[in-house]
XYZ file of C-alpha atoms in Angstrom:
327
model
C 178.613 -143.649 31.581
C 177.319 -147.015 31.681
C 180.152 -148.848 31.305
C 181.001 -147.536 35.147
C 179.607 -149.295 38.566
C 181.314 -147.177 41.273
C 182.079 -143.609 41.958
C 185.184 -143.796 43.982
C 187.587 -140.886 42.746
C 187.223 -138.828 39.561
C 190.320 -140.385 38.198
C 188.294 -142.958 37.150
C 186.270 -140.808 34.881
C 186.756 -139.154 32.046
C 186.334 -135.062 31.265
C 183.467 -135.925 28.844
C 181.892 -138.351 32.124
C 182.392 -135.983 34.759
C 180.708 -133.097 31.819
C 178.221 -135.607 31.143
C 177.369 -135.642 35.175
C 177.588 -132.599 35.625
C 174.900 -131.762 32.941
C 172.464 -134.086 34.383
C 173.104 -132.514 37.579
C 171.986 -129.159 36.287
C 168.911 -130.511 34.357
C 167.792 -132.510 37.467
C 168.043 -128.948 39.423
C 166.395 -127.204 37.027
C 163.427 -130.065 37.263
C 163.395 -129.403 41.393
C 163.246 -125.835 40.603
C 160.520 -126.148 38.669
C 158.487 -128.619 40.660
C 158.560 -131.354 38.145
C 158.877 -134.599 39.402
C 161.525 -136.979 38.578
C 161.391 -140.233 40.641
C 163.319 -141.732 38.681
C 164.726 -144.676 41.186
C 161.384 -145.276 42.753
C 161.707 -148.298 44.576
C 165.226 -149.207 44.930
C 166.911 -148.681 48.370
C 170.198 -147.103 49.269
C 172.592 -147.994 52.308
C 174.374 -144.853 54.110
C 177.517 -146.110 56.036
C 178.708 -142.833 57.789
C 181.560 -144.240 60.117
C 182.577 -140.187 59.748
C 179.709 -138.218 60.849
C 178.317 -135.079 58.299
C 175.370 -132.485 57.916
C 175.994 -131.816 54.022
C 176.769 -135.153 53.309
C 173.918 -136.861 54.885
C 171.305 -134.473 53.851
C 172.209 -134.684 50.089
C 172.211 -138.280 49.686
C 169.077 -138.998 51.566
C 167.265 -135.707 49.969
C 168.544 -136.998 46.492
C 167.610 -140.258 46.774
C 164.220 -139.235 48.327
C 164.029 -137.331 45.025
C 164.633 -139.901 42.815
C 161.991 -142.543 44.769
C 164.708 -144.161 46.301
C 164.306 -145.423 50.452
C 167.762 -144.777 52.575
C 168.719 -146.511 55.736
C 171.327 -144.580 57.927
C 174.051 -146.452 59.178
C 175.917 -144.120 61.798
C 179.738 -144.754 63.604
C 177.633 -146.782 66.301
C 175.116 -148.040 63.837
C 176.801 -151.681 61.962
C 179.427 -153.787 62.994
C 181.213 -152.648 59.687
C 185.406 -153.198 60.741
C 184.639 -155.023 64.432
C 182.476 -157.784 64.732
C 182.181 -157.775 60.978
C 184.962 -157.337 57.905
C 184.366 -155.237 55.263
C 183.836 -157.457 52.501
C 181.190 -159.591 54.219
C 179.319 -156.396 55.300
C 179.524 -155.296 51.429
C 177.946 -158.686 50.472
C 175.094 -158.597 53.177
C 174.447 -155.274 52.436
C 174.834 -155.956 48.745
C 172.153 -158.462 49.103
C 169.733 -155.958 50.449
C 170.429 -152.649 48.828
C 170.642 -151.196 45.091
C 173.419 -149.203 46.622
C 175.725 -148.755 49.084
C 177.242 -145.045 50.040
C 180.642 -144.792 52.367
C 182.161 -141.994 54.720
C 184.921 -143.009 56.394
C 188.679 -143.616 56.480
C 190.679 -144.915 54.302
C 190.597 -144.613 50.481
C 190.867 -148.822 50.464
C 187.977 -149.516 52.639
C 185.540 -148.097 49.874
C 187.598 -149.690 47.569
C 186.788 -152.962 49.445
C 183.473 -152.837 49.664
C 183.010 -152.164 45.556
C 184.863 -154.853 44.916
C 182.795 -157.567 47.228
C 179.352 -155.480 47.507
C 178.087 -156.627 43.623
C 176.141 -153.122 43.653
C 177.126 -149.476 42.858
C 179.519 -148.258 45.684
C 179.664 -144.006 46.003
C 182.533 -142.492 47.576
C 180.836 -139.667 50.521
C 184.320 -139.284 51.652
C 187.562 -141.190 52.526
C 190.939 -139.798 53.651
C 192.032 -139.073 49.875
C 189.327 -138.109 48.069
C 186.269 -136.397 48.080
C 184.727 -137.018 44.665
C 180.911 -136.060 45.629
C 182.334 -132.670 46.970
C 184.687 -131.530 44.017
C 181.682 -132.924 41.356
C 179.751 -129.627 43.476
C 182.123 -127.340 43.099
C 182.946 -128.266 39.507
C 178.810 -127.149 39.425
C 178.809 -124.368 41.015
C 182.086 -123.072 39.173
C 180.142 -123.309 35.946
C 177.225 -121.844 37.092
C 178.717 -118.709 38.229
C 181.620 -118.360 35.357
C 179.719 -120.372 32.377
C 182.756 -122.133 32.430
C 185.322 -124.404 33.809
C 188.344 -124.133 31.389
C 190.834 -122.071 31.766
C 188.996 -121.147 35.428
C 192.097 -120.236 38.178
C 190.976 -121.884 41.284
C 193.684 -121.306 44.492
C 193.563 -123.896 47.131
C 195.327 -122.441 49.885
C 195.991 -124.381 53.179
C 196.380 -128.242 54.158
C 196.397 -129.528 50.215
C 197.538 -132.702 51.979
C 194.756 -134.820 52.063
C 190.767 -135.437 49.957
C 190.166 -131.794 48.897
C 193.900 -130.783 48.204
C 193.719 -133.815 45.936
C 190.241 -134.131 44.908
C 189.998 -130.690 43.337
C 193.528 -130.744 41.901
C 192.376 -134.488 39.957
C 188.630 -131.843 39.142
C 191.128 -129.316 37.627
C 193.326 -131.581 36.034
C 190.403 -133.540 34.037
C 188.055 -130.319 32.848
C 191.512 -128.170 31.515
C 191.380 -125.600 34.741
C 194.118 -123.817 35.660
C 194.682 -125.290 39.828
C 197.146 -123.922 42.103
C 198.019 -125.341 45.730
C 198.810 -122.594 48.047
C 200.846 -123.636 51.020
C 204.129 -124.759 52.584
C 206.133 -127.430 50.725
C 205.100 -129.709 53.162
C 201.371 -129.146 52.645
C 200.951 -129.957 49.294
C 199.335 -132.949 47.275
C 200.758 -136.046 47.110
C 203.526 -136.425 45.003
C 202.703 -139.288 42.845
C 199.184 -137.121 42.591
C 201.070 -134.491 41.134
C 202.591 -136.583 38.398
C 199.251 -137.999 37.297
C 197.857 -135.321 37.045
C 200.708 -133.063 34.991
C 199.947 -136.075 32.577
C 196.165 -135.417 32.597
C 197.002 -131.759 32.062
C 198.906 -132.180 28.891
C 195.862 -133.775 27.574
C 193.185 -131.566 28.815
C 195.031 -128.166 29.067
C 194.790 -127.615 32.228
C 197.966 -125.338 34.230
C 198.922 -126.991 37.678
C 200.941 -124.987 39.858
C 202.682 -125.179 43.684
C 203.243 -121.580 45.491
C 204.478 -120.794 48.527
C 203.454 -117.109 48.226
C 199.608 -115.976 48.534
C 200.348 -113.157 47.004
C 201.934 -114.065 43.966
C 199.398 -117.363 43.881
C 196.043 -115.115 43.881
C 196.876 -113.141 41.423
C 193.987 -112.977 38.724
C 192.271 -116.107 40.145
C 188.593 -116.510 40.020
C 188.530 -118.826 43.044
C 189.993 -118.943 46.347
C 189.212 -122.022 47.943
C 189.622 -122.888 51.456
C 189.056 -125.998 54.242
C 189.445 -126.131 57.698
C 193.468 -126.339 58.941
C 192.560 -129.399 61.202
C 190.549 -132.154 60.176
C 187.723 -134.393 61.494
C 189.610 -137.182 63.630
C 192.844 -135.119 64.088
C 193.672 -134.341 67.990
C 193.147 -131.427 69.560
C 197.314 -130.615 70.118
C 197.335 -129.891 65.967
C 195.941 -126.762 65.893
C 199.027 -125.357 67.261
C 201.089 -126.430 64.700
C 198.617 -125.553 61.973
C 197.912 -122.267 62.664
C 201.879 -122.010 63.242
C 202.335 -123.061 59.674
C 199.126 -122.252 58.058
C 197.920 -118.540 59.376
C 199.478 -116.713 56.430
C 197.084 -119.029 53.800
C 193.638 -117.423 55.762
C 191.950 -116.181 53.055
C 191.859 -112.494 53.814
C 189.959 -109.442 52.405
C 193.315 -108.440 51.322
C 193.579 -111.678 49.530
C 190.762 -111.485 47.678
C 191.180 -107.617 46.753
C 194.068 -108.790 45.181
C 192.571 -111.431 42.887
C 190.378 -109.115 41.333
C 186.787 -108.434 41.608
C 186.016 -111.276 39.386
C 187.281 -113.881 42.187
C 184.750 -115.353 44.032
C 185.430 -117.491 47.639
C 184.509 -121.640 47.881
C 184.675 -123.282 50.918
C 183.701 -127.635 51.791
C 182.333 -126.686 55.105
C 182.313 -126.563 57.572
C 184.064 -123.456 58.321
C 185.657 -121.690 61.516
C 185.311 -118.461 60.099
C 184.142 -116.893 63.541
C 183.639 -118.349 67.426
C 180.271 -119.419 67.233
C 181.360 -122.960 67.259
C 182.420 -124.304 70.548
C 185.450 -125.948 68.791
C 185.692 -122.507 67.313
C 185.438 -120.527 70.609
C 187.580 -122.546 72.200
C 190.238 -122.341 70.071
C 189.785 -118.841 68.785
C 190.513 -117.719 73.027
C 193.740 -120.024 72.780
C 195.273 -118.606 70.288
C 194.116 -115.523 70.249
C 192.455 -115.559 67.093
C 188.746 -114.132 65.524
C 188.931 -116.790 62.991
C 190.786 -119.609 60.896
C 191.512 -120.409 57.536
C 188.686 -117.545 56.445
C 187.815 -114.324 58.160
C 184.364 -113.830 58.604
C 184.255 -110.713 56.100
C 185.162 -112.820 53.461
C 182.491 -115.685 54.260
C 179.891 -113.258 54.538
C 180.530 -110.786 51.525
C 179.178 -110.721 48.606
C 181.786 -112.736 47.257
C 181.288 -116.141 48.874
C 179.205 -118.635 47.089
C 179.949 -121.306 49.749
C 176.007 -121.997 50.248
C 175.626 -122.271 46.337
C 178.010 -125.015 46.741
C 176.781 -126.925 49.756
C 173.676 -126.896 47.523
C 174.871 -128.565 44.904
C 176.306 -131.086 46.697
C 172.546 -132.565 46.631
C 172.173 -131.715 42.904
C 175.278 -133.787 41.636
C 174.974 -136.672 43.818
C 171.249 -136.683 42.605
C 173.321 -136.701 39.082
C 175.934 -139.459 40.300
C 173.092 -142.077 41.899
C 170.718 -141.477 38.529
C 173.481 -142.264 36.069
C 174.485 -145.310 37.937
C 171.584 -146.492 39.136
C 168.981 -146.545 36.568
């Protein structure tokens, strides 16, 4: 593990590095559980750049690195001159200068790229258009935890597999030997050169990678449906026609899940219009007529869903990622 700087995208890593975090993630939770400290970081400092705004994000990298000892300045869309008054590679070396670390949310996959390459300090990847690594290292977590496993796990992603999760947990899959399946129309699935990394990775690790068009067929067996919201952070308004157009018979249904099995259990990123209670949600649940989105609300709140297992962990493995690079 030492040997890396950055945590960009889990391609980088190998199954035994991402097992490797992954086990210190679950021995650091085990020490918060217990109430044993473990400050491990005490007295380095951490820079937040959040040019996308997030609750789970947010929270688990400054709880994590309040944890670990560490200090944590928030840098908000409004709060650096980061890509106006200032380019990204001489923000990365002020901040670089400053900081033991340097988190990023934003755009595109390059930008975070850019700043690793200039900042001379570890770089984490909190989110970019293309991958989520922090997010996919929590559900790899909480996958484990609830099937004492991850290979040979059936995970469905069904919806927009276009973008970071689509392709984050399909890369997640690929690397620990899981058997992933996108769920969607042709057009919505990972990207295609993606794809053909990862059908190499899977003749290596043993993992089964699979494109449906049919729910039905797709669920069949699985032990996780997985979910995200049809129109992401950034996107206008005037998509959610076209998305619920194309992407209403993916909403992970009661019916869906009956027909995985009892076994299957329901992940979701979050946040998640499973019911109007949002205003976004409200508003566009009395457009279109609808009571929810990509989940119903019977699903979110059975039994079933471990969605709040997962947005836990997202604090426990990026307490895992900033230990093993940072110490």
């Amino acid at each position: 593990m030492n040997q890396h700087t950055h945590f960009l995208k889990l391609l980088d890593y190998t199954p035994d590095e991402i097992q490797q975090l992954l086990d210190t993630a679950a021995d650091l939770k085990s020490k918060k559980k217990a109430g044993i400290p473990h400050q491990y970081l005490l007295g380095k400092n951490l820079a937040l750049i959040f040019e996308k705004t997030s609750t789970r994000t947010r929270c688990a990298f400054e709880v994590a690195a309040r944890d670990l000892g560490m200090g944590t300045t928030y840098l908000g869309p409004t709060g650096s001159q980061i890509g106006t008054k200032e380019s990204i590679a001489d923000t990365a070396r002020v901040l670089g200068r400053m900081y033991d670390g340097i988190e990023y949310r934003g755009f595109g996959q390059s930008l975070v790229e850019e700043l690793a390459k200039y900042a001379g300090v570890p770089v984490f990847n909190g989110l970019t258009n293309e991958f989520h690594p922090t997010q996919v290292l929590a559900d790899l977590l909480t996958v484990q935890e609830h099937f004492g496993r991850l290979r040979g796990v059936k995970l469905v992603y069904l919806g927009d597999a276009r973008y970071n999760m689509g392709n984050s947990l399909m890369v997640g899959c690929a690397k620990m030997g899981m058997h992933f399946v996108a769920c969607a129309p042709e057009k919505y699935f990972p990207d295609r050169d993606l794809i053909q990394i990862c059908r190499e990775m899977a003749k290596k690790t043993g993992a089964t990678l699979e494109f449906l068009t049919d729910p039905a067929a797709a669920v069949q067996n699985a032990q996780v449906l997985y979910t995200d919201v049809w129109v992401s952070m950034g996107e206008p308004v005037e998509a959610w026609a076209q998305r619920i157009a194309d992407l209403g018979p993916y909403q992970v249904t009661k019916t869906l899940m009956d027909a995985a099995g009892p076994q299957c259990r329901f992940m979701h990123c979050l946040p998640a219009f499973h019911d109007l209670k949002t205003s976004i949600g409200r508003e566009m649940g009395e457009k279109f007529h609808r009571d929810a989105m990509e989940v119903e609300d019977e699903v979110f709140e059975s039994p079933a869903s471990i969605v709040f297992d997962e947005a836990e962990n997202r604090m426990h493995t990026i307490k895992a990622v900033l230990y093993q690079l940072m110490k």
